[in-house]
Coordinates of C-alpha atoms and ligand atoms in Angstrom, one line a residue:
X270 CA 64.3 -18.1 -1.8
X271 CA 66.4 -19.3 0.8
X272 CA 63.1 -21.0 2.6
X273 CA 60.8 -23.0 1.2
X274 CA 57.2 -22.3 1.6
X275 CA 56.5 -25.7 3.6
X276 CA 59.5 -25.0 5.9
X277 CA 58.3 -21.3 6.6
X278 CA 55.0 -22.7 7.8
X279 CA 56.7 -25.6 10.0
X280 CA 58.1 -22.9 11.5
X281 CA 55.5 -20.6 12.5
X282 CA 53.7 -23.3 13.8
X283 CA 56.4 -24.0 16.3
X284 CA 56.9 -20.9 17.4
X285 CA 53.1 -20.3 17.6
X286 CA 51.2 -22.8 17.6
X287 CA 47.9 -23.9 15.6
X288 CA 46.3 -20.2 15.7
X289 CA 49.3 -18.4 14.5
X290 CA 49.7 -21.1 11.8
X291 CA 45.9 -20.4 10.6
X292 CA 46.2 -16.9 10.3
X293 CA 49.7 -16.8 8.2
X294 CA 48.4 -19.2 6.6
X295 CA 45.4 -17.0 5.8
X296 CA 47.7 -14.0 4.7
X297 CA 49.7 -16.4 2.0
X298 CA 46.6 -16.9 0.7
X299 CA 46.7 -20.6 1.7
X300 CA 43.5 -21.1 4.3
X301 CA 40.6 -21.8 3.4
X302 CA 38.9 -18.8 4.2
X303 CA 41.5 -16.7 2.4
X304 CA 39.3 -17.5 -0.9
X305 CA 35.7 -17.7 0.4
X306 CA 35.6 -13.4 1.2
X307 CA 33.8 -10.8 -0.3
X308 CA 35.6 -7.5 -0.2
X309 CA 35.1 -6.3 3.2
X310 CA 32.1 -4.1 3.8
X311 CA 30.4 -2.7 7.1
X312 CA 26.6 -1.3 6.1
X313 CA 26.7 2.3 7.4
X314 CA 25.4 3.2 10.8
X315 CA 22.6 5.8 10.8
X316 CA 23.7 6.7 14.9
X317 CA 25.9 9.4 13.6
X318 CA 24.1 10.8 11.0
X319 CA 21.9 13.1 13.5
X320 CA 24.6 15.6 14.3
X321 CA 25.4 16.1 10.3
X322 CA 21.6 16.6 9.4
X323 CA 19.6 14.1 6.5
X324 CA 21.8 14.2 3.8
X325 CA 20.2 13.5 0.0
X326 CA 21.4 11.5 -2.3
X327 CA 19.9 11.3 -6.1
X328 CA 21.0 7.6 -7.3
X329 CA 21.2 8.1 -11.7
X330 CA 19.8 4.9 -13.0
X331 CA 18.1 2.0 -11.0
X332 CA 20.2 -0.9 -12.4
X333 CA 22.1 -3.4 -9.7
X334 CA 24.8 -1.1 -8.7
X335 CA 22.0 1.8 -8.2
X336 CA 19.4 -0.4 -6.2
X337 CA 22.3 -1.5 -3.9
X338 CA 23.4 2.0 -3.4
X339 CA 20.1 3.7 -2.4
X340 CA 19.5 0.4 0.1
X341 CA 23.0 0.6 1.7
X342 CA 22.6 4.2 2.0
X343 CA 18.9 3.6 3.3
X344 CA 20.2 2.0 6.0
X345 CA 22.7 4.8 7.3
X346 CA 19.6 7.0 7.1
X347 CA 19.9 8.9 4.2
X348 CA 17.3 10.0 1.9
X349 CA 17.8 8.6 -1.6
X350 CA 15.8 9.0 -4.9
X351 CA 16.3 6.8 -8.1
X352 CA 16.2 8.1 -11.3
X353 CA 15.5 5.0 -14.0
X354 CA 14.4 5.2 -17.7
X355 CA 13.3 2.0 -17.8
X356 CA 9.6 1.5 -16.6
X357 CA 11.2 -1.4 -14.2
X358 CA 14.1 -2.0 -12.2
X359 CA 17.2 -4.3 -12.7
X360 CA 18.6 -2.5 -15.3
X361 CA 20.7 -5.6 -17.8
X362 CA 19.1 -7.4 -14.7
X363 CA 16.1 -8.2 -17.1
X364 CA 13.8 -11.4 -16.9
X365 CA 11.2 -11.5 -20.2
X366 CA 8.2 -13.5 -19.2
X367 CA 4.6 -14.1 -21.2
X368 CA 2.9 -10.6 -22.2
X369 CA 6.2 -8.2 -22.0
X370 CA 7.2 -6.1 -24.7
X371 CA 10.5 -4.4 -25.8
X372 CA 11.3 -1.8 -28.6
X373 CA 14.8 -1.5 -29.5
X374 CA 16.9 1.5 -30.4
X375 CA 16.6 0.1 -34.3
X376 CA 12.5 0.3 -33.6
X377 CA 12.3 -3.2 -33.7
X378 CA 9.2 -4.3 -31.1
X379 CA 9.1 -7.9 -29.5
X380 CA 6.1 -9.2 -27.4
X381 CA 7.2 -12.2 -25.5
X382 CA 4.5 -15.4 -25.9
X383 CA 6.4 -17.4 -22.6
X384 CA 3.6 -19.7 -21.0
X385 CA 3.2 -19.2 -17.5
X386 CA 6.1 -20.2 -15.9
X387 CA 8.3 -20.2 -18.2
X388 CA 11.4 -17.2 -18.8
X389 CA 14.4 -16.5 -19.9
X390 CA 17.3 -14.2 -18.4
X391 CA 17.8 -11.7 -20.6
X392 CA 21.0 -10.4 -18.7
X393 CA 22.3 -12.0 -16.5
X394 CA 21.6 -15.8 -15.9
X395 CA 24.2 -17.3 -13.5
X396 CA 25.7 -16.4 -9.7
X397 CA 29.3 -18.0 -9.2
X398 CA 28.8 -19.1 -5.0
X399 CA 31.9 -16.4 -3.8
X400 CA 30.1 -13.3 -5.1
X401 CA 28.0 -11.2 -2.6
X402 CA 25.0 -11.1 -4.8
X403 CA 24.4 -14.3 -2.9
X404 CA 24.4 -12.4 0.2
X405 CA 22.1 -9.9 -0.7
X406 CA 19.6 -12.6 -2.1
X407 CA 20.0 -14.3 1.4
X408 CA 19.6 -10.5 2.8
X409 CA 16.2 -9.7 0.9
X410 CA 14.6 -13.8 1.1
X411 CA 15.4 -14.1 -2.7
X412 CA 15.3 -18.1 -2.5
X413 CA 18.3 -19.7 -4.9
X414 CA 18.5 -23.1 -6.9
X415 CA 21.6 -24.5 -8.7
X416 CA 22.5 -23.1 -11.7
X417 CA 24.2 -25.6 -13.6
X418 CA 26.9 -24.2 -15.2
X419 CA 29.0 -27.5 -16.3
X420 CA 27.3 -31.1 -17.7
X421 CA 28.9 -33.7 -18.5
X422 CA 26.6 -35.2 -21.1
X423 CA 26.0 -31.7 -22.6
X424 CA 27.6 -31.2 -26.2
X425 CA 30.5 -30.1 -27.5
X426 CA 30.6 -29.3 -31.2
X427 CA 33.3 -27.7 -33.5
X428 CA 33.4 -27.6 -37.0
X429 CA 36.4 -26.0 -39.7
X430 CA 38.4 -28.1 -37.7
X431 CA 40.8 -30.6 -39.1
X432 CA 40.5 -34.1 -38.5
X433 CA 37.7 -36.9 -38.3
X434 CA 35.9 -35.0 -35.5
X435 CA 35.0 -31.9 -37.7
X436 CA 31.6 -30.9 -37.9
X437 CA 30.5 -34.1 -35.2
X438 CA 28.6 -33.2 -32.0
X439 CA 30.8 -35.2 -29.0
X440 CA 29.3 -35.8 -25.4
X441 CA 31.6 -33.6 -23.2
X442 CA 32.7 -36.2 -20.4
X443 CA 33.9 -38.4 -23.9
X444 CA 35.8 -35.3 -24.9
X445 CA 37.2 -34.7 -21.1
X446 CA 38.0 -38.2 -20.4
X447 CA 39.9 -38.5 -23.7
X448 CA 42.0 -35.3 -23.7
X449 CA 42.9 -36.1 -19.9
X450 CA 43.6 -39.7 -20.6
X451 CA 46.1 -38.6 -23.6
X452 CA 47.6 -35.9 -21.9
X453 CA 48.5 -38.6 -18.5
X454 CA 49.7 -41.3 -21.3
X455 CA 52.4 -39.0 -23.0
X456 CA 53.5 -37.4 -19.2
X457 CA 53.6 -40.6 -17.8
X458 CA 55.8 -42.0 -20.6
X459 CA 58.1 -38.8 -20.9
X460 CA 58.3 -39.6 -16.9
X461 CA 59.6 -42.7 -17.5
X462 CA 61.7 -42.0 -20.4
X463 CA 64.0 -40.2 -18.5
X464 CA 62.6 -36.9 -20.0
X465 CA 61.6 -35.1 -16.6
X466 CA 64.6 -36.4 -14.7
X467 CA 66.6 -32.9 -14.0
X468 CA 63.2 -31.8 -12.4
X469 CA 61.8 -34.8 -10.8
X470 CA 63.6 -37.1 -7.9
X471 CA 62.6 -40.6 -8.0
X472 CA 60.1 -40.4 -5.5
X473 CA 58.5 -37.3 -7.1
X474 CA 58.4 -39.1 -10.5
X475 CA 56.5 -41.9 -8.3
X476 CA 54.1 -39.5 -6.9
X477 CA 53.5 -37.8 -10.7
X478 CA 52.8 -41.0 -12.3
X479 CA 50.3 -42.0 -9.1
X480 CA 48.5 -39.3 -10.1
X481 CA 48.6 -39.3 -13.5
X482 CA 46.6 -43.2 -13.4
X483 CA 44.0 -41.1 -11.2
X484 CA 43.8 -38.3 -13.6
X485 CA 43.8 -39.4 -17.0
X486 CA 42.6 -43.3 -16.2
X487 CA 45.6 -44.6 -17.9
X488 CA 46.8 -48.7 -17.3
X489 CA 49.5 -50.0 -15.4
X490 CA 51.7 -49.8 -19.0
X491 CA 50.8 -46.1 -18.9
X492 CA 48.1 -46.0 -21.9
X493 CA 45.7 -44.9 -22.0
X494 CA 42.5 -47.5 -23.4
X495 CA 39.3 -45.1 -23.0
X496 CA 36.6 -46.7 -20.3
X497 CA 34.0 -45.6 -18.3
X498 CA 34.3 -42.6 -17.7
X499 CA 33.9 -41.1 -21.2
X500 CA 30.0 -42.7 -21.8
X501 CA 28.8 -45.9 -22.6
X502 CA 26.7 -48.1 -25.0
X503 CA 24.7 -49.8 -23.6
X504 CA 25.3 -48.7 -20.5
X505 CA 25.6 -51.2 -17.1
X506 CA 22.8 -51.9 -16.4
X507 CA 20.4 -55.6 -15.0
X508 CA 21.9 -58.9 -14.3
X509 CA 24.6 -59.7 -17.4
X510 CA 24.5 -56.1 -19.1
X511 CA 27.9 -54.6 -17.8
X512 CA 28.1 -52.0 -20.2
X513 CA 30.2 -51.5 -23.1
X514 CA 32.1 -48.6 -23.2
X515 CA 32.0 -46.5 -26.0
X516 CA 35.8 -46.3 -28.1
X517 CA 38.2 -43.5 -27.4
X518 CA 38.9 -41.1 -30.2
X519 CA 42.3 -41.0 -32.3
X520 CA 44.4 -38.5 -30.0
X521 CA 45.5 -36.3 -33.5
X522 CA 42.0 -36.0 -34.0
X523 CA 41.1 -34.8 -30.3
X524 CA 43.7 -32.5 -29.8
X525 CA 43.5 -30.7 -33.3
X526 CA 39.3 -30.3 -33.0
X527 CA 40.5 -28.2 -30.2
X528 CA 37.6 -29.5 -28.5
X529 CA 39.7 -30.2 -24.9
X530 CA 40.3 -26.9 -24.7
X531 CA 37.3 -26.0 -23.6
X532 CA 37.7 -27.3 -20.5
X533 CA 39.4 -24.6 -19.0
X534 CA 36.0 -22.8 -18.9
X535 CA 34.9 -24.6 -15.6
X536 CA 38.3 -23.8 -13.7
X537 CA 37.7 -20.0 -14.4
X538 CA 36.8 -18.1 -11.2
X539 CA 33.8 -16.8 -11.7
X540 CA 32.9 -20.0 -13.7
X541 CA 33.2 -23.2 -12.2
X542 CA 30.8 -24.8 -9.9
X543 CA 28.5 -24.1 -7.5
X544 CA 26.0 -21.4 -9.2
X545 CA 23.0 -20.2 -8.5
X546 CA 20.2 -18.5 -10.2
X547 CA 17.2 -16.8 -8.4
X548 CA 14.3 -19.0 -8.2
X549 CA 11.3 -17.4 -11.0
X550 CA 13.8 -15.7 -12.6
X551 CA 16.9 -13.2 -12.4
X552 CA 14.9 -10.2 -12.0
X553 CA 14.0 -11.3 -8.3
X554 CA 16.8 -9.7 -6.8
X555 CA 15.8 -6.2 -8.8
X556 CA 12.8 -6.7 -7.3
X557 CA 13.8 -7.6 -3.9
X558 CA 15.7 -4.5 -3.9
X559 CA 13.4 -1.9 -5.6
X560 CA 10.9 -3.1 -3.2
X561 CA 13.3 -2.5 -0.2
X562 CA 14.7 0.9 -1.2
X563 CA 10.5 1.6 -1.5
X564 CA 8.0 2.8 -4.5
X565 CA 8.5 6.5 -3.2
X566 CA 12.3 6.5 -3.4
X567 CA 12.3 5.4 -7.2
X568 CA 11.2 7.3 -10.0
X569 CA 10.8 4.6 -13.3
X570 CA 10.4 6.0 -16.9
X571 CA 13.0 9.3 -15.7
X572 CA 15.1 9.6 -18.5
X573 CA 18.2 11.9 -17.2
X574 CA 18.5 14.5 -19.4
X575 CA 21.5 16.7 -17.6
X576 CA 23.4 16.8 -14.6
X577 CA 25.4 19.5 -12.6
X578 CA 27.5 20.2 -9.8
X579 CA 26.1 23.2 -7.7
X580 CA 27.8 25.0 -5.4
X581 CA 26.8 22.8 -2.5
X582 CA 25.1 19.6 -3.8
X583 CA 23.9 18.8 -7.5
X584 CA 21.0 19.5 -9.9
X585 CA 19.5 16.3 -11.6
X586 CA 17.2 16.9 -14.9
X587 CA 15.2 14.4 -15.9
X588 CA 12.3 13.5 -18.8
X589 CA 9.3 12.1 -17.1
X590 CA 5.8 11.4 -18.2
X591 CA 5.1 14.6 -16.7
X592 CA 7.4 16.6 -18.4
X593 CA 11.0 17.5 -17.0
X594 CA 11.9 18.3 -14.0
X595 CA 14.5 19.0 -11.7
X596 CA 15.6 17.3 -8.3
X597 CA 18.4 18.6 -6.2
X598 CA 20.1 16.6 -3.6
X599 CA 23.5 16.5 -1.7
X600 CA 25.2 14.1 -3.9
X601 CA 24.6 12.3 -6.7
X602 CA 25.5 8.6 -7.5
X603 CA 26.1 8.2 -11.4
X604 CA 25.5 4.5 -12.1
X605 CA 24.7 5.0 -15.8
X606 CA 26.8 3.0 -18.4
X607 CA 29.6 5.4 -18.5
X608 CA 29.4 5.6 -22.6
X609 CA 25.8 6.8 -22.0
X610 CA 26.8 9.1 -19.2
X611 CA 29.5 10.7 -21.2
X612 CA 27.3 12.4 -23.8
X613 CA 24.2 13.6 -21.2
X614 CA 25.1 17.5 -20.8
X615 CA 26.4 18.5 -17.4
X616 CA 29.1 20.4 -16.0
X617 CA 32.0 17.8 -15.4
X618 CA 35.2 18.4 -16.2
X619 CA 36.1 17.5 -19.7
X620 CA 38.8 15.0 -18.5
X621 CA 36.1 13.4 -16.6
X622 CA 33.8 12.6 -19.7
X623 CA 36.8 12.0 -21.9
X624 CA 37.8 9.2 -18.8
X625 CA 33.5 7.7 -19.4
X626 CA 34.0 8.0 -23.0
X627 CA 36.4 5.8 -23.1
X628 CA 35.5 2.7 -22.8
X629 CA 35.2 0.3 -25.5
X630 CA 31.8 -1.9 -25.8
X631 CA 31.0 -5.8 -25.9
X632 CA 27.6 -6.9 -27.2
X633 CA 25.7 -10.3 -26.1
X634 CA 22.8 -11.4 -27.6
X635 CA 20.4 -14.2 -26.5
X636 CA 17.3 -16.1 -27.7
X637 CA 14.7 -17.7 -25.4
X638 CA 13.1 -20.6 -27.3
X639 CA 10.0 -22.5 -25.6
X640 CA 9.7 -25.7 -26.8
X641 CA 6.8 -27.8 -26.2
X642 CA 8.3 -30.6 -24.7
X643 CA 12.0 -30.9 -23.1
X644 CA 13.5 -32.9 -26.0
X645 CA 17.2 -31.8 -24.2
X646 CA 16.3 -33.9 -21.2
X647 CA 13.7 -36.8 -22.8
X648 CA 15.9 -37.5 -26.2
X649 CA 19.4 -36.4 -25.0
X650 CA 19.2 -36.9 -21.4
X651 CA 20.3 -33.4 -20.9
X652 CA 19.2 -31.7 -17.5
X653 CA 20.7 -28.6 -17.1
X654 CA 23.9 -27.4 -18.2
X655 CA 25.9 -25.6 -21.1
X656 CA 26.4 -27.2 -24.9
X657 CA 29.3 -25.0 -26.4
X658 CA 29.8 -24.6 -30.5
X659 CA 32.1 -22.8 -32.4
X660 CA 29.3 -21.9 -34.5
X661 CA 27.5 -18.2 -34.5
X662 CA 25.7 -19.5 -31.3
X663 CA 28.2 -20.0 -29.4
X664 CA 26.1 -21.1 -26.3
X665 CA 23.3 -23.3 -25.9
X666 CA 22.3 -23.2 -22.1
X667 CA 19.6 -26.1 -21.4
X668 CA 17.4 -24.5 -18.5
X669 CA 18.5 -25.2 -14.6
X670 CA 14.5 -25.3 -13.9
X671 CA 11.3 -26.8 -14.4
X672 CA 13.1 -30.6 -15.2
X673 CA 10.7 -33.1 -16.4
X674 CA 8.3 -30.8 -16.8
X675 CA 5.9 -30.6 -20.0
X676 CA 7.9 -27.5 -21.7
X677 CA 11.2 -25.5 -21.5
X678 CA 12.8 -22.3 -22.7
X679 CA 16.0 -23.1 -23.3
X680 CA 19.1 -20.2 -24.4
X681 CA 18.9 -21.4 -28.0
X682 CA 22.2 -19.0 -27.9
X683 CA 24.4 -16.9 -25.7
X684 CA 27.3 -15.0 -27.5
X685 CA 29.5 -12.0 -27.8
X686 CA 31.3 -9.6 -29.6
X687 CA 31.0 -10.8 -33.7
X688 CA 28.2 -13.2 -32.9
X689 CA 26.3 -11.0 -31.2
X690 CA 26.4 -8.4 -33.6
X691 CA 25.5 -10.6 -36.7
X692 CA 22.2 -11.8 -34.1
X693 CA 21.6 -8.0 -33.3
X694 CA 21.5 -7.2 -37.2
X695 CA 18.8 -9.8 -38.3
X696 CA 15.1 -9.1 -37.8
X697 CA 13.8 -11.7 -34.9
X698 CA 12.4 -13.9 -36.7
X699 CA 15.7 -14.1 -38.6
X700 CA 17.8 -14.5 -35.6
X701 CA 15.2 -17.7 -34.7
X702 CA 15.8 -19.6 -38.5
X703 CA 19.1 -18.6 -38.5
X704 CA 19.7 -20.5 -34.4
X705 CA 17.5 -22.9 -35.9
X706 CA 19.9 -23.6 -38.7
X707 CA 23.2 -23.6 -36.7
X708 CA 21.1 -26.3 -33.8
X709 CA 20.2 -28.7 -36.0
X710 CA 23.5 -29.1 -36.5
X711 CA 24.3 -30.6 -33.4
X712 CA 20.8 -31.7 -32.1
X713 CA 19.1 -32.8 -35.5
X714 CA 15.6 -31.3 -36.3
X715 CA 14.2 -31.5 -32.9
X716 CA 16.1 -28.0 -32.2
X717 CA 13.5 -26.2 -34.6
X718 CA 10.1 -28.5 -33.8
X719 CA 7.5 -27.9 -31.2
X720 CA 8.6 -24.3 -30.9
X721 CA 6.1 -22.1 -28.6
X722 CA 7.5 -19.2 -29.1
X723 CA 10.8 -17.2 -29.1
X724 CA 11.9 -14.1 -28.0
X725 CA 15.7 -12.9 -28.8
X726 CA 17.7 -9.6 -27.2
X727 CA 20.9 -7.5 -28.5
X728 CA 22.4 -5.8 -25.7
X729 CA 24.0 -2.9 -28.2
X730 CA 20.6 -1.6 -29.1
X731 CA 18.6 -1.9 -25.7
X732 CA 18.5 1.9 -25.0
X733 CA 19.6 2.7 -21.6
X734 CA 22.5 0.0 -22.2
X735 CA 24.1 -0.1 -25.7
X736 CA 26.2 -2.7 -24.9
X737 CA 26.3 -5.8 -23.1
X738 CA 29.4 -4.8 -20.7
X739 CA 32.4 -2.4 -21.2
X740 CA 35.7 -2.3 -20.8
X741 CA 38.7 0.1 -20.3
X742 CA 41.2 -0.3 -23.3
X743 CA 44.8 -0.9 -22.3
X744 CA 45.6 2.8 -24.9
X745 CA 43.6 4.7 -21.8
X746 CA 45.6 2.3 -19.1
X747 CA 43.7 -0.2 -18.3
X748 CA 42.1 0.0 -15.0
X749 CA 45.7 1.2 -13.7
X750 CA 44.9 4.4 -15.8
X751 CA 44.3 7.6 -14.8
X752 CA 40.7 8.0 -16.7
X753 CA 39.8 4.9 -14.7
X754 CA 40.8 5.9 -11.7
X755 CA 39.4 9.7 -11.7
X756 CA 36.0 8.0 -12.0
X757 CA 36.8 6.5 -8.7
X758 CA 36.1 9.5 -6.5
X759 CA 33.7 12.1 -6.3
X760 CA 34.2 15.0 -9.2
X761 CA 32.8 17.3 -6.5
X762 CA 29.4 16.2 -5.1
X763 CA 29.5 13.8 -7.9
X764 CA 30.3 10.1 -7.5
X765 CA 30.6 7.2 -10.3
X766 CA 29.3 3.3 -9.6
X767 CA 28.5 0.4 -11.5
X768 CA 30.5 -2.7 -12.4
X769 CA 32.2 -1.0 -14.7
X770 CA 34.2 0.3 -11.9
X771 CA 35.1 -2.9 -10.5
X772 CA 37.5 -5.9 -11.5
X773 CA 34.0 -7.6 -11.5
X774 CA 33.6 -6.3 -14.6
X775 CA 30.2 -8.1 -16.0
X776 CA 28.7 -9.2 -13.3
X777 CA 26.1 -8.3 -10.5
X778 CA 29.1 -8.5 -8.2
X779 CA 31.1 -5.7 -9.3
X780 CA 28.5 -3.3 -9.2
X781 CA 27.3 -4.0 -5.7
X782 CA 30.5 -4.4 -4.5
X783 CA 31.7 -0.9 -6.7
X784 CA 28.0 0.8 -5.1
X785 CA 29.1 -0.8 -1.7
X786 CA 32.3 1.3 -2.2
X787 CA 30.6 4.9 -2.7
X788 CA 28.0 4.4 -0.3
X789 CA 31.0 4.1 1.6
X790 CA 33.0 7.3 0.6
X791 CA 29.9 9.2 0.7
X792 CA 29.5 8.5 4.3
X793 CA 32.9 8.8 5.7
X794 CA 33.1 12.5 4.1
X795 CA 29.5 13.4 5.6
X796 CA 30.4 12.0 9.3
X797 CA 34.2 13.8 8.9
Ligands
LIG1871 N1 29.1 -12.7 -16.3 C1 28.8 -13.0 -17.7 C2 28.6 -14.5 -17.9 O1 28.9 -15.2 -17.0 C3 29.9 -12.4 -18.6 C4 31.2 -13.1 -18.4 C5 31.5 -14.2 -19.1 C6 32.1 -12.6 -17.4 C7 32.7 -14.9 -18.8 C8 33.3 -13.2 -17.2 C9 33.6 -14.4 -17.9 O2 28.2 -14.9 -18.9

């Protein structure tokens, strides 16, 4: 490159001035607005519709990606009916409160015993700030709260590690300040040394260390002593007490626990701070939306049975509780997991239900334990926030609500894949001891005392689901594939939704912004 970035932009903004500056700016990617928007999106406009007649569309399955499709399409002043199984909406979108029950594919039946109050996401649980379910909760008056997503004083515990910090729950700002501080010591040194000298000028080795003191806290001989910032005991506190900090841990023992690396968690994306959660519970935006698309649009317990093109629209069969019946419409949406949809007779073509088929499946699994009093918060001095093990629990997630309150339901554990499946395998009451076992671990007996009451889901045998996401295998091509991409049109009146058919794979986001993108197609076809 023959211009630097820096001296491109100088440029522009002499030639044009602030405004032209802004915008370029924008189009590298470097403004901050570049980052803060949601694929672009204008809600369809019923004016036109007149002239082409009311088209109907049947939506096939009233998860997120569904629910946003028969509102947005709603609006532009089509006639919609969802089909769900389920006797709710939401889909994964699933909140379990007090008195609800659930009967997996393995005939396993679970009656949740949640106080009043108290719930646990089933699905999903968290709403990174960027992602346009925040609009549509701001849309439909679904108030939001802080879901806390990264805690300083939450655990971190790893064990079949090597070293002195095997098996030994560590505070995660001790863990943070330490693998920072070590990794500014050696930098700053090698800086010094010489080491970085073809890549750094003077000044730039000034400017490196400057910010290596700020980073990793280390002293004006570039070590790094521990301090502050990684906990203390006591703490600082009246008149004399000013705290004494707690000692650092050996750096070979820090960095071969592999406990730092966890920190890359809250720089992901779709991770790091600010989230939100619904207030009451996930299942407030499926709400929001069933009740906007309206009770006579939706049809609940309408298992889809088969599904056809017709000459000039489609045929929909569903199982109901009065029997099965047929609805025809102009178009059908298809927002059923694709493995699920795949093996429902219809008349696609066979590349098209190869192209569904191929997915491959994650599982997650979760536990909701109430506990009778908020031992996190009144023996830990935990509020909020995510303890991470390597351990078959892989998450502990200490509840974003109710704080100070009598009792909580915390995530007793959030895992995938392996974990998940050894979870979904046990009775529930086995998946409880067996939580129970790998929390005392790092919390000590409180994890399995003044338990309320439990209630545990596996994604792979929820029917209607099977799985808690999918995705598309890099030996079908990825989502640069042509199996992928065939699903991203209409297969005559037929169209394809859900986050599956996003690069939001996973979250509420893709499929609102993948149902955004039909409702879309549908409408530039009828008005061409
Ligand atoms: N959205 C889910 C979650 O936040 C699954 C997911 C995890 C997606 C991590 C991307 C990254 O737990």
């Amino acid at each position: 490159m023959t211009q630097t970035r820096r001296g491109f932009l100088r440029n522009v903004g002499i030639a044009g001035g602030a405004g032209v500056m802004f915008n370029t700016m924008g189009a590298l990617g470097l403004s901050p607005a570049a980052s803060a928007e949601t694929p672009p999106f204008t809600p369809l406009d019923r004016s036109g519709l007149q002239r082409h007649g009311r088209k109907k569309v049947i939506v096939m399955g009233g998860g997120i990606a569904g629910l946003t499709t028969a509102y947005e399409l709603l609006k532009g002043g089509y006639s919609v009916t969802v089909l769900e199984g389920r006797n709710r909406p939401g889909g994964r979108n699933w909140t379990v409160r007090g008195g609800d029950t659930h009967t997996d594919l393995n005939g396993r039946t679970q009656r949740a015993r949640f106080s009043r109050d108290q719930y646990m996401n089933a699905g999903p649980g968290r709403i990174p700030q960027m992602h346009v379910t925040i609009d549509y909760c701001r849309e439909l008056g679904v108030p939001i709260e802080v879901f806390t997503n990264q805690n300083a004083d939450a655990f971190l515990y790893r064990e079949n590690v090597p070293g002195a910090l095997n098996g030994v729950p560590v505070r995660q700002r001790a863990v943070k300040a330490d693998a920072y501080g070590y990794t500014a010591e050696l930098l700053a040194k090698a800086t010094d040394q010489g080491a970085l000298d073809a890549e750094l000028t003077p000044e730039d080795k000034e400017a490196l260390i400057s910010y290596l003191r700020s980073f990793g806290a280390i002293n004006s001989a570039n070590e790094y002593v521990g301090g502050g910032r990684r906990g203390y005991d006591p703490q600082p506190g009246a008149h004399l007490e000013a705290g004494t900090p707690l000692p650092q841990y050996d750096i070979s023992d820090l960095f071969r626990s592999t406990l730092g690396n966890y920190f890359s968690f809250e720089m992901g994306f779709d991770q790091a701070m600010m989230m939100f959660q619904p207030v009451g519970g996930m299942d407030r935006i499926a709400y929001a939306l069933a009740a906007a698309v309206g009770i006579r649009n939706v049809r609940y317990n309408a298992e889809i049975v088969e599904y056809r093109n017709t000459t000039d629209g489609v045929e929909v069969l569903y199982r109901g509780p009065e029997g099965t019946r047929k609805v025809s419409g102009d178009f059908a949406v298809n927002t059923m997991p694709p493995h699920i949809a795949a093996r429902i007779p219809s008349n696609l073509p066979a590349e098209v239900v190869t192209a569904l088929g191929s997915v491959s499946k994650t599982n997650a699994g979760k536990i909701g334990i109430e506990y009778e009093r908020r031992w996190w918060e009144e023996d830990f001095r935990i509020y909020g926030g995510i303890t991470n093990a390597n351990t078959n629990v892989g998450n502990v997630w200490h509840p974003s609500y109710g704080y100070n309150g009598r009792r909580g339901t915390m995530i007793g554990y959030y895992n995938t894949g392996a974990n998940a499946n050894f979870y979904g395998a046990l009775t529930p009451e086995q998946r409880f001891r067996e939580a129970v076992t790998q929390g005392k671990k790092i919390f000590g007996d409180v994890y399995g005392e003044k338990v309320h009451s439990h209630f545990s889901q596996d994604w792979a045998s929820a029917k209607f689901s099977e799985a808690a996401w999918v995705g598309w295998p890099s030996a079908v091509g990825g989502q640069t594939g042509a199996g992928y991409q065939s699903l991203l049109g209409p297969t005559a009146n037929i169209y394809f939704a859900g986050d599956h058919l996003s690069h939001a794979i996973a979250w509420q986001h893709g499929a609102m912004t993948s149902a955004r993108a039909t409702v879309a197609q549908i409408h530039e076809r009828v008005m061409a």
